[in-house]
């Protein structure tokens, strides 16, 4: 009889465990996929995009929706380009949230790595900078490989005054103190820039304004004999001076990518004069362990993170143009790779005279074609004298002290798996497990108690019969 009781109780316990633990096992085995999402500003005007926020989440919820009222977080994105509050709103329902810190000028792009569970969809938002409350983004897009072009939307939270005082983005720099729409309106299509105030029609757009390109990837890993680093480049100027897309390389210390007192290569000349980094990347390929080039400009305060691999003993070099100069640049020359920050000064490539004329300056708001004046002969690379204010580039584009910060962080080595979110640190308080996992833990603890109680009862039965 006692054997029968033991068998029946054991079967009951196993049945309970089988029913309750199965969901936990399924949750534990259900992995996530990694995706690269590249966001490109495809406007043909001067219209820029603010730092992008994206999230993966179940299809049963919406991050925002046409015809619905904008949340406070979306309002702050659409009016000021600030994405922190929206990130906080999305955390409660999202699998993953990632936010960039770089503005996208026309033609710029940035790639973000994000993880998703099976069945998740993708949502995103970014401000059209030179508007009152214009934005674009994704609302529950299926996570399939390919590209989707998005239109401009009006958040319905602010009247479209098109006044400089109300538009926060360069070159206007308003404080966004109004005019607030009263009452707020549902999210709708944006009518575009009418040119009725300071925001001129050359900031208008026709058709789609952004492209979101999705690609599934294997979780990144570092090759044997390599160490992976995240290098975050930040524009630390306190002026209006911007930085062009960055090119960075790890390479042996026996070679120099560029050097103070030496003549600039053709590739460095193109970076310093026009902000183009393709040729310099090609020059570095022959000697480098790895070369990476970004495609986003960095306005003051902006930053971008680049993941790069290096061999033992490698050093780090980099270059980026000070946009509102003739041939000014900053960067790294064979810096020892170690965790920490390194602030860099401004240099003059010595390839172009510092005319400070709009016709010679390629960056916004000047947009010159960089057709001269060429320095004859070219001079060695030297510290930059700064902006004198003698022509179109005004002293508010000048700087004092360092202009960029390169922050290095070791993230993995020797064949180990790497974190999948190099563009931005993980959002704090991001849920790591679902509700089902929590319930499963209670069930497991309960089941353990049942087993313990069963053992005690089985021991007492024979003792009682004696």
Coordinates of C-alpha atoms in Angstrom, one line a residue:
X1 CA 0.0 0.0 0.0
X2 CA 2.8 2.4 0.9
X3 CA 4.4 1.7 -2.5
X4 CA 1.1 2.5 -4.2
X5 CA 0.8 5.7 -2.3
X6 CA 4.4 6.7 -3.2
X7 CA 3.7 6.0 -6.9
X8 CA 0.4 8.0 -6.9
X9 CA 1.9 11.0 -5.1
X10 CA 5.0 10.8 -7.4
X11 CA 2.8 10.8 -10.5
X12 CA 0.8 13.7 -9.1
X13 CA 4.0 15.7 -8.5
X14 CA 5.4 14.9 -11.9
X15 CA 2.1 15.8 -13.6
X16 CA 2.1 19.2 -11.8
X17 CA 5.7 19.8 -12.8
X18 CA 5.0 18.8 -16.4
X19 CA 2.1 21.2 -16.7
X20 CA 3.7 24.1 -15.0
X21 CA 7.3 23.9 -16.1
X22 CA 6.6 23.4 -19.8
X23 CA 5.9 27.2 -20.3
X24 CA 9.1 28.1 -18.5
X25 CA 11.1 25.8 -20.6
X26 CA 9.6 27.2 -23.8
X27 CA 10.4 30.7 -22.7
X28 CA 13.9 29.8 -21.9
X29 CA 14.4 28.1 -25.2
X30 CA 12.7 30.9 -27.2
X31 CA 15.8 32.9 -28.3
X32 CA 16.0 36.3 -29.8
X33 CA 17.2 37.4 -33.2
X34 CA 19.6 40.2 -34.0
X35 CA 18.8 42.8 -36.7
X36 CA 20.7 45.7 -38.2
X37 CA 18.4 48.7 -38.9
X38 CA 19.9 51.4 -41.1
X39 CA 18.1 54.7 -41.0
X40 CA 18.8 57.1 -43.9
X41 CA 17.7 60.7 -44.4
X42 CA 16.4 60.6 -48.0
X43 CA 15.1 64.2 -48.2
X44 CA 16.4 66.2 -51.2
X45 CA 16.1 69.4 -49.2
X46 CA 18.0 70.8 -46.2
X47 CA 15.7 69.0 -43.8
X48 CA 17.6 67.1 -41.1
X49 CA 16.5 64.3 -38.8
X50 CA 17.0 64.2 -35.0
X51 CA 18.6 61.3 -33.1
X52 CA 16.5 58.1 -33.9
X53 CA 14.8 55.9 -31.4
X54 CA 13.7 52.4 -32.4
X55 CA 12.1 49.5 -30.5
X56 CA 11.1 45.9 -31.0
X57 CA 7.9 44.8 -29.3
X58 CA 4.8 42.6 -29.6
X59 CA 2.4 43.4 -32.4
X60 CA -0.4 43.6 -29.9
X61 CA 0.7 47.1 -28.9
X62 CA 1.4 50.3 -30.7
X63 CA 4.2 52.8 -30.1
X64 CA 2.2 55.5 -31.9
X65 CA -0.6 55.5 -34.4
X66 CA -2.0 57.7 -37.1
X67 CA -5.3 59.2 -36.0
X68 CA -4.4 58.8 -32.3
X69 CA -3.1 61.4 -29.9
X70 CA 0.7 61.7 -29.4
X71 CA 2.1 60.6 -26.1
X72 CA 4.2 63.0 -24.1
X73 CA 7.3 61.1 -25.2
X74 CA 6.4 61.4 -28.9
X75 CA 5.6 65.1 -28.4
X76 CA 9.1 65.7 -27.1
X77 CA 10.6 63.9 -30.1
X78 CA 8.5 65.8 -32.6
X79 CA 8.9 69.2 -31.0
X80 CA 12.5 69.1 -29.6
X81 CA 14.2 65.9 -30.9
X82 CA 14.6 64.5 -27.4
X83 CA 14.0 60.8 -27.2
X84 CA 14.6 59.9 -23.5
X85 CA 10.9 60.1 -22.4
X86 CA 9.7 58.1 -25.4
X87 CA 12.3 55.4 -24.6
X88 CA 11.0 55.2 -21.0
X89 CA 7.4 54.9 -22.3
X90 CA 8.4 52.0 -24.6
X91 CA 10.4 50.0 -22.1
X92 CA 7.3 48.5 -20.4
X93 CA 6.2 46.7 -23.6
X94 CA 9.4 46.5 -25.6
X95 CA 11.8 43.6 -26.2
X96 CA 14.6 46.0 -26.9
X97 CA 14.9 49.8 -27.2
X98 CA 17.8 51.6 -28.8
X99 CA 18.4 55.4 -29.2
X100 CA 21.1 57.1 -31.2
X101 CA 22.8 60.4 -30.4
X102 CA 23.6 61.7 -33.8
X103 CA 21.6 64.0 -36.1
X104 CA 21.2 62.9 -39.7
X105 CA 21.7 65.6 -42.4
X106 CA 20.4 64.9 -45.9
X107 CA 22.1 61.8 -47.2
X108 CA 23.4 60.7 -43.8
X109 CA 22.7 57.3 -42.3
X110 CA 23.2 55.4 -39.1
X111 CA 23.0 51.7 -38.4
X112 CA 21.6 50.4 -35.1
X113 CA 21.7 46.8 -33.8
X114 CA 18.6 45.6 -32.0
X115 CA 17.2 42.3 -30.8
X116 CA 13.7 40.9 -31.2
X117 CA 11.6 37.9 -30.3
X118 CA 9.6 35.8 -32.8
X119 CA 6.5 37.7 -33.8
X120 CA 7.9 41.1 -32.7
X121 CA 7.4 44.2 -34.8
X122 CA 9.5 47.4 -35.2
X123 CA 8.6 50.9 -34.3
X124 CA 10.7 54.1 -34.6
X125 CA 10.5 57.9 -34.4
X126 CA 12.7 60.9 -35.3
X127 CA 12.0 64.6 -35.6
X128 CA 12.2 66.6 -38.8
X129 CA 14.5 69.1 -37.2
X130 CA 13.5 72.2 -39.1
X131 CA 9.8 71.9 -38.2
X132 CA 7.6 72.7 -35.2
X133 CA 6.3 69.2 -34.5
X134 CA 7.0 67.2 -37.6
X135 CA 8.4 63.6 -37.3
X136 CA 8.7 60.4 -39.2
X137 CA 9.1 56.8 -38.2
X138 CA 7.6 53.3 -38.1
X139 CA 4.4 52.0 -36.5
X140 CA 4.5 48.3 -36.0
X141 CA 6.4 47.3 -39.1
X142 CA 6.9 43.6 -39.7
X143 CA 10.5 42.5 -39.0
X144 CA 11.4 41.3 -42.5
X145 CA 14.5 42.0 -44.5
X146 CA 14.2 44.9 -46.9
X147 CA 13.6 48.7 -46.9
X148 CA 10.6 50.9 -46.1
X149 CA 10.4 54.6 -46.9
X150 CA 8.4 56.7 -44.5
X151 CA 6.5 59.9 -44.9
X152 CA 6.4 63.0 -42.7
X153 CA 3.8 63.2 -39.9
X154 CA 2.5 66.0 -37.7
X155 CA 2.3 65.2 -34.0
X156 CA -0.6 67.6 -33.5
X157 CA 1.0 69.1 -30.4
X158 CA 2.3 72.5 -31.7
X159 CA 1.0 75.0 -34.3
X160 CA 3.2 75.1 -37.4
X161 CA 4.4 78.7 -37.0
X162 CA 7.6 78.1 -38.9
X163 CA 9.2 80.8 -36.8
X164 CA 12.8 80.6 -35.8
X165 CA 12.0 81.1 -32.1
X166 CA 9.9 77.9 -32.2
X167 CA 12.1 75.6 -34.3
X168 CA 15.0 74.0 -32.3
X169 CA 17.2 72.7 -35.0
X170 CA 20.1 74.4 -36.8
X171 CA 20.3 77.0 -38.1
X172 CA 17.3 78.4 -36.1
X173 CA 18.0 77.2 -32.6
X174 CA 14.6 78.1 -31.1
X175 CA 13.8 77.2 -27.5
X176 CA 10.5 75.5 -28.4
X177 CA 8.4 77.6 -26.1
X178 CA 5.3 77.4 -28.3
X179 CA 2.8 77.9 -29.9
X180 CA 1.2 74.9 -28.3
X181 CA -1.8 73.5 -30.1
X182 CA -4.9 73.9 -27.9
X183 CA -6.3 71.4 -27.9
X184 CA -3.8 68.9 -29.2
X185 CA -4.8 67.2 -32.4
X186 CA -4.5 63.5 -33.5
X187 CA -1.3 62.5 -35.4
X188 CA -1.8 63.2 -39.1
X189 CA 0.1 63.8 -42.3
X190 CA 2.4 66.8 -42.3
X191 CA 1.6 69.5 -44.9
X192 CA 5.3 70.5 -45.4
X193 CA 7.0 73.9 -45.1
X194 CA 4.9 76.7 -46.6
X195 CA 7.6 79.4 -46.2
X196 CA 5.4 81.8 -44.2
X197 CA 8.2 82.6 -41.7
X198 CA 11.9 81.9 -41.0
X199 CA 11.9 78.3 -42.1
X200 CA 12.3 78.8 -45.9
X201 CA 11.0 76.4 -48.6
X202 CA 14.5 75.0 -49.2
X203 CA 13.8 73.0 -46.0
X204 CA 10.6 71.5 -47.6
X205 CA 10.3 68.0 -48.9
X206 CA 8.4 66.0 -51.4
X207 CA 7.4 62.3 -50.8
X208 CA 9.3 60.1 -48.3
X209 CA 11.8 61.6 -45.9
X210 CA 13.5 58.6 -44.3
X211 CA 14.4 55.0 -45.3
X212 CA 14.5 52.2 -42.7
X213 CA 16.5 49.2 -44.0
X214 CA 16.3 45.9 -42.0
X215 CA 18.8 43.0 -42.2
X216 CA 18.9 39.9 -40.0
X217 CA 22.4 39.2 -38.8
X218 CA 24.2 36.6 -36.7
X219 CA 25.1 37.7 -33.2
X220 CA 28.5 39.4 -33.6
X221 CA 31.7 37.7 -32.3
X222 CA 35.3 38.6 -32.2
X223 CA 37.9 36.5 -34.1
X224 CA 40.6 34.6 -32.3
X225 CA 43.7 36.8 -31.7
X226 CA 41.6 40.0 -31.8
X227 CA 40.1 42.3 -29.2
X228 CA 37.0 44.3 -29.9
X229 CA 36.6 47.9 -28.8
X230 CA 33.7 50.4 -28.8
X231 CA 35.0 53.8 -29.7
X232 CA 32.5 56.6 -29.0
X233 CA 33.3 59.9 -30.8
X234 CA 31.7 63.0 -29.3
X235 CA 31.6 66.5 -30.6
X236 CA 32.6 68.5 -27.5
X237 CA 32.8 72.0 -29.1
X238 CA 30.8 74.6 -27.3
X239 CA 30.2 76.5 -30.5
X240 CA 28.1 75.7 -33.6
X241 CA 31.0 73.8 -35.2
X242 CA 30.1 70.3 -36.5
X243 CA 32.1 67.2 -37.3
X244 CA 31.9 65.2 -40.6
X245 CA 31.5 61.4 -40.7
X246 CA 34.4 59.8 -38.9
X247 CA 36.9 57.3 -40.3
X248 CA 38.8 55.2 -37.8
X249 CA 41.4 52.4 -38.1
X250 CA 43.4 50.0 -35.9
X251 CA 46.8 49.3 -37.2
X252 CA 50.4 48.4 -36.2
X253 CA 52.3 51.1 -34.3
X254 CA 55.1 51.0 -36.9
X255 CA 53.0 53.1 -39.4
X256 CA 51.3 56.5 -39.1
X257 CA 47.9 57.3 -40.6
X258 CA 48.8 61.0 -40.5
X259 CA 51.3 63.1 -38.5
X260 CA 51.8 66.6 -37.3
X261 CA 54.6 68.3 -39.3
X262 CA 54.0 66.0 -42.3
X263 CA 52.1 66.8 -45.5
X264 CA 48.5 65.5 -45.7
X265 CA 47.8 62.6 -48.0
X266 CA 45.2 63.0 -50.7
X267 CA 42.7 61.1 -48.6
X268 CA 43.2 63.3 -45.5
X269 CA 42.9 66.3 -47.8
X270 CA 39.5 65.2 -48.9
X271 CA 38.4 64.6 -45.3
X272 CA 39.7 68.0 -44.1
X273 CA 38.3 70.0 -47.1
X274 CA 35.1 68.2 -48.0
X275 CA 34.3 65.7 -45.2
X276 CA 34.6 62.7 -47.6
X277 CA 36.3 59.7 -46.0
X278 CA 36.2 57.0 -48.7
X279 CA 39.7 57.7 -50.1
X280 CA 41.3 57.9 -46.7
X281 CA 39.7 54.6 -45.7
X282 CA 41.2 53.1 -48.9
X283 CA 44.6 54.5 -48.1
X284 CA 44.5 52.9 -44.7
X285 CA 43.2 49.5 -45.8
X286 CA 46.7 48.4 -46.9
X287 CA 48.2 48.7 -43.5
X288 CA 45.3 48.5 -41.1
X289 CA 43.9 45.6 -39.1
X290 CA 40.4 47.1 -39.5
X291 CA 39.0 50.3 -40.9
X292 CA 35.5 51.7 -40.1
X293 CA 33.8 54.7 -41.6
X294 CA 30.5 56.3 -40.3
X295 CA 28.0 58.2 -42.4
X296 CA 26.5 60.6 -39.9
X297 CA 27.6 64.2 -39.1
X298 CA 28.0 65.1 -35.5
X299 CA 26.5 68.4 -34.4
X300 CA 27.7 69.9 -31.0
X301 CA 26.9 67.4 -28.3
X302 CA 26.3 64.5 -30.7
X303 CA 28.1 61.2 -30.5
X304 CA 28.4 57.9 -32.4
X305 CA 29.8 54.6 -31.3
X306 CA 32.0 52.5 -33.7
X307 CA 33.0 48.9 -32.9
X308 CA 36.4 48.0 -34.2
X309 CA 38.7 45.0 -33.8
X310 CA 42.5 45.2 -33.1
X311 CA 45.4 42.9 -32.7
X312 CA 47.7 42.9 -29.7
X313 CA 50.0 46.0 -30.0
X314 CA 47.8 47.8 -32.5
X315 CA 47.2 51.6 -32.2
X316 CA 44.2 53.7 -33.2
X317 CA 44.0 56.5 -35.7
X318 CA 41.0 58.6 -36.8
X319 CA 40.0 61.7 -38.8
X320 CA 36.9 63.9 -39.1
X321 CA 36.5 67.4 -40.6
X322 CA 35.5 70.5 -38.7
X323 CA 32.7 71.1 -41.1
X324 CA 32.5 74.9 -41.0
X325 CA 36.2 75.4 -41.9
X326 CA 38.3 75.3 -45.1
X327 CA 40.6 72.4 -44.2
X328 CA 40.3 72.0 -40.5
X329 CA 40.1 68.5 -39.0
X330 CA 40.6 66.5 -35.8
X331 CA 41.5 63.0 -35.0
X332 CA 43.9 60.5 -33.6
X333 CA 47.4 59.7 -34.7
X334 CA 48.6 56.3 -33.6
X335 CA 47.0 56.4 -30.1
X336 CA 47.7 53.5 -27.8
X337 CA 44.5 51.5 -27.4
X338 CA 43.4 51.6 -23.7
X339 CA 40.0 52.1 -22.0
X340 CA 39.3 55.8 -21.3
X341 CA 38.8 59.2 -22.9
X342 CA 41.1 61.1 -25.2
X343 CA 40.3 64.7 -26.1
X344 CA 41.6 66.0 -29.4
X345 CA 42.5 69.5 -30.7
X346 CA 41.8 71.0 -34.1
X347 CA 44.4 70.7 -36.9
X348 CA 44.9 72.5 -40.2
X349 CA 45.6 70.1 -43.1
X350 CA 47.6 72.8 -44.9
X351 CA 45.9 72.0 -48.2
X352 CA 43.6 75.1 -48.5
X353 CA 43.8 78.7 -47.5
X354 CA 41.5 79.7 -44.7
X355 CA 39.3 82.1 -46.7
X356 CA 36.3 81.5 -44.4
X357 CA 34.1 82.2 -47.5
X358 CA 30.7 80.4 -47.9
X359 CA 31.6 79.4 -51.4
X360 CA 34.6 77.4 -50.0
X361 CA 32.9 75.8 -47.0
X362 CA 31.0 72.6 -47.8
X363 CA 29.0 72.2 -44.5
X364 CA 25.7 73.6 -43.5
X365 CA 24.6 76.4 -43.5
X366 CA 27.1 77.5 -46.1
X367 CA 27.1 74.6 -48.6
X368 CA 30.1 75.7 -50.7
X369 CA 31.4 73.5 -53.5
X370 CA 35.0 73.5 -52.1
X371 CA 36.6 74.8 -55.3
X372 CA 39.4 76.6 -53.6
X373 CA 41.5 78.5 -52.7
X374 CA 44.1 75.7 -52.8
X375 CA 47.2 76.4 -50.8
X376 CA 50.2 76.6 -53.1
X377 CA 52.4 74.9 -52.1
X378 CA 50.7 72.7 -49.6
X379 CA 51.9 73.1 -46.0
X380 CA 52.6 70.5 -43.3
X381 CA 49.8 69.6 -40.9
X382 CA 49.7 72.0 -37.9
X383 CA 47.4 73.3 -35.1
X384 CA 44.4 75.2 -36.5
X385 CA 44.3 78.9 -35.8
X386 CA 40.5 78.9 -35.4
X387 CA 37.8 81.1 -37.0
X388 CA 38.9 84.7 -37.4
X389 CA 35.5 85.9 -38.5
X390 CA 36.9 87.6 -41.6
X391 CA 34.2 86.4 -44.0
X392 CA 31.0 84.3 -44.0
X393 CA 32.0 81.9 -41.2
X394 CA 31.2 83.9 -38.1
X395 CA 33.0 83.6 -34.7
X396 CA 30.1 81.6 -33.3
X397 CA 31.6 78.7 -35.2
X398 CA 34.9 79.1 -33.4
X399 CA 36.1 76.9 -30.6
X400 CA 38.4 77.0 -27.6
X401 CA 40.4 73.9 -26.6
X402 CA 39.6 70.3 -27.6
X403 CA 36.9 69.7 -30.2
X404 CA 36.3 66.0 -30.0
X405 CA 36.4 63.2 -27.4
X406 CA 37.3 59.6 -28.3
X407 CA 36.1 57.2 -25.6
X408 CA 37.5 53.6 -25.8
X409 CA 35.9 50.6 -24.1
X410 CA 37.0 47.0 -24.4
X411 CA 34.0 44.7 -25.2
X412 CA 35.4 41.3 -25.9
X413 CA 38.4 39.3 -27.1
X414 CA 39.6 36.0 -28.5
X415 CA 36.5 34.4 -30.1
X416 CA 34.0 35.4 -27.4
X417 CA 30.5 36.5 -28.1
X418 CA 29.9 40.3 -28.2
X419 CA 27.0 42.5 -27.0
X420 CA 24.6 43.1 -29.9
X421 CA 24.0 46.8 -29.2
X422 CA 27.1 48.8 -30.0
X423 CA 25.4 52.0 -31.2
X424 CA 24.2 53.0 -27.8
X425 CA 24.4 51.6 -24.2
X426 CA 21.5 49.3 -23.1
X427 CA 18.5 51.3 -21.9
X428 CA 18.3 51.1 -18.1
X429 CA 15.5 49.0 -16.6
X430 CA 14.8 47.2 -19.8
X431 CA 12.7 44.1 -19.0
X432 CA 14.9 41.0 -19.3
X433 CA 12.2 38.3 -18.8
X434 CA 8.4 38.1 -19.4
X435 CA 5.7 37.6 -16.8
X436 CA 5.6 33.9 -17.7
X437 CA 9.1 33.5 -16.4
X438 CA 8.2 35.0 -13.0
X439 CA 5.2 32.7 -12.7
X440 CA 7.4 29.7 -13.6
X441 CA 9.8 30.5 -10.8
X442 CA 6.9 30.5 -8.3
X443 CA 5.7 27.2 -9.7
X444 CA 9.2 25.7 -9.4
X445 CA 9.5 26.9 -5.8
X446 CA 6.0 25.5 -5.1
X447 CA 6.8 22.2 -6.7
X448 CA 10.0 21.9 -4.6
X449 CA 7.9 22.5 -1.5
X450 CA 5.5 19.7 -2.6
X451 CA 8.4 17.3 -3.1
X452 CA 9.8 18.2 0.3
X453 CA 6.4 17.7 2.0
X454 CA 5.8 14.4 0.1
X455 CA 9.1 13.1 1.4
X456 CA 8.2 13.9 4.9
X457 CA 4.8 12.3 4.7
X458 CA 6.3 9.1 3.1
X459 CA 8.8 8.9 5.9
X460 CA 6.0 9.2 8.6
X461 CA 3.6 6.6 7.2
X462 CA 5.8 3.6 7.9
X463 CA 6.8 5.0 11.3
X464 CA 3.1 5.3 12.3
X465 CA 2.4 1.8 11.3
X466 CA 5.1 0.5 13.6

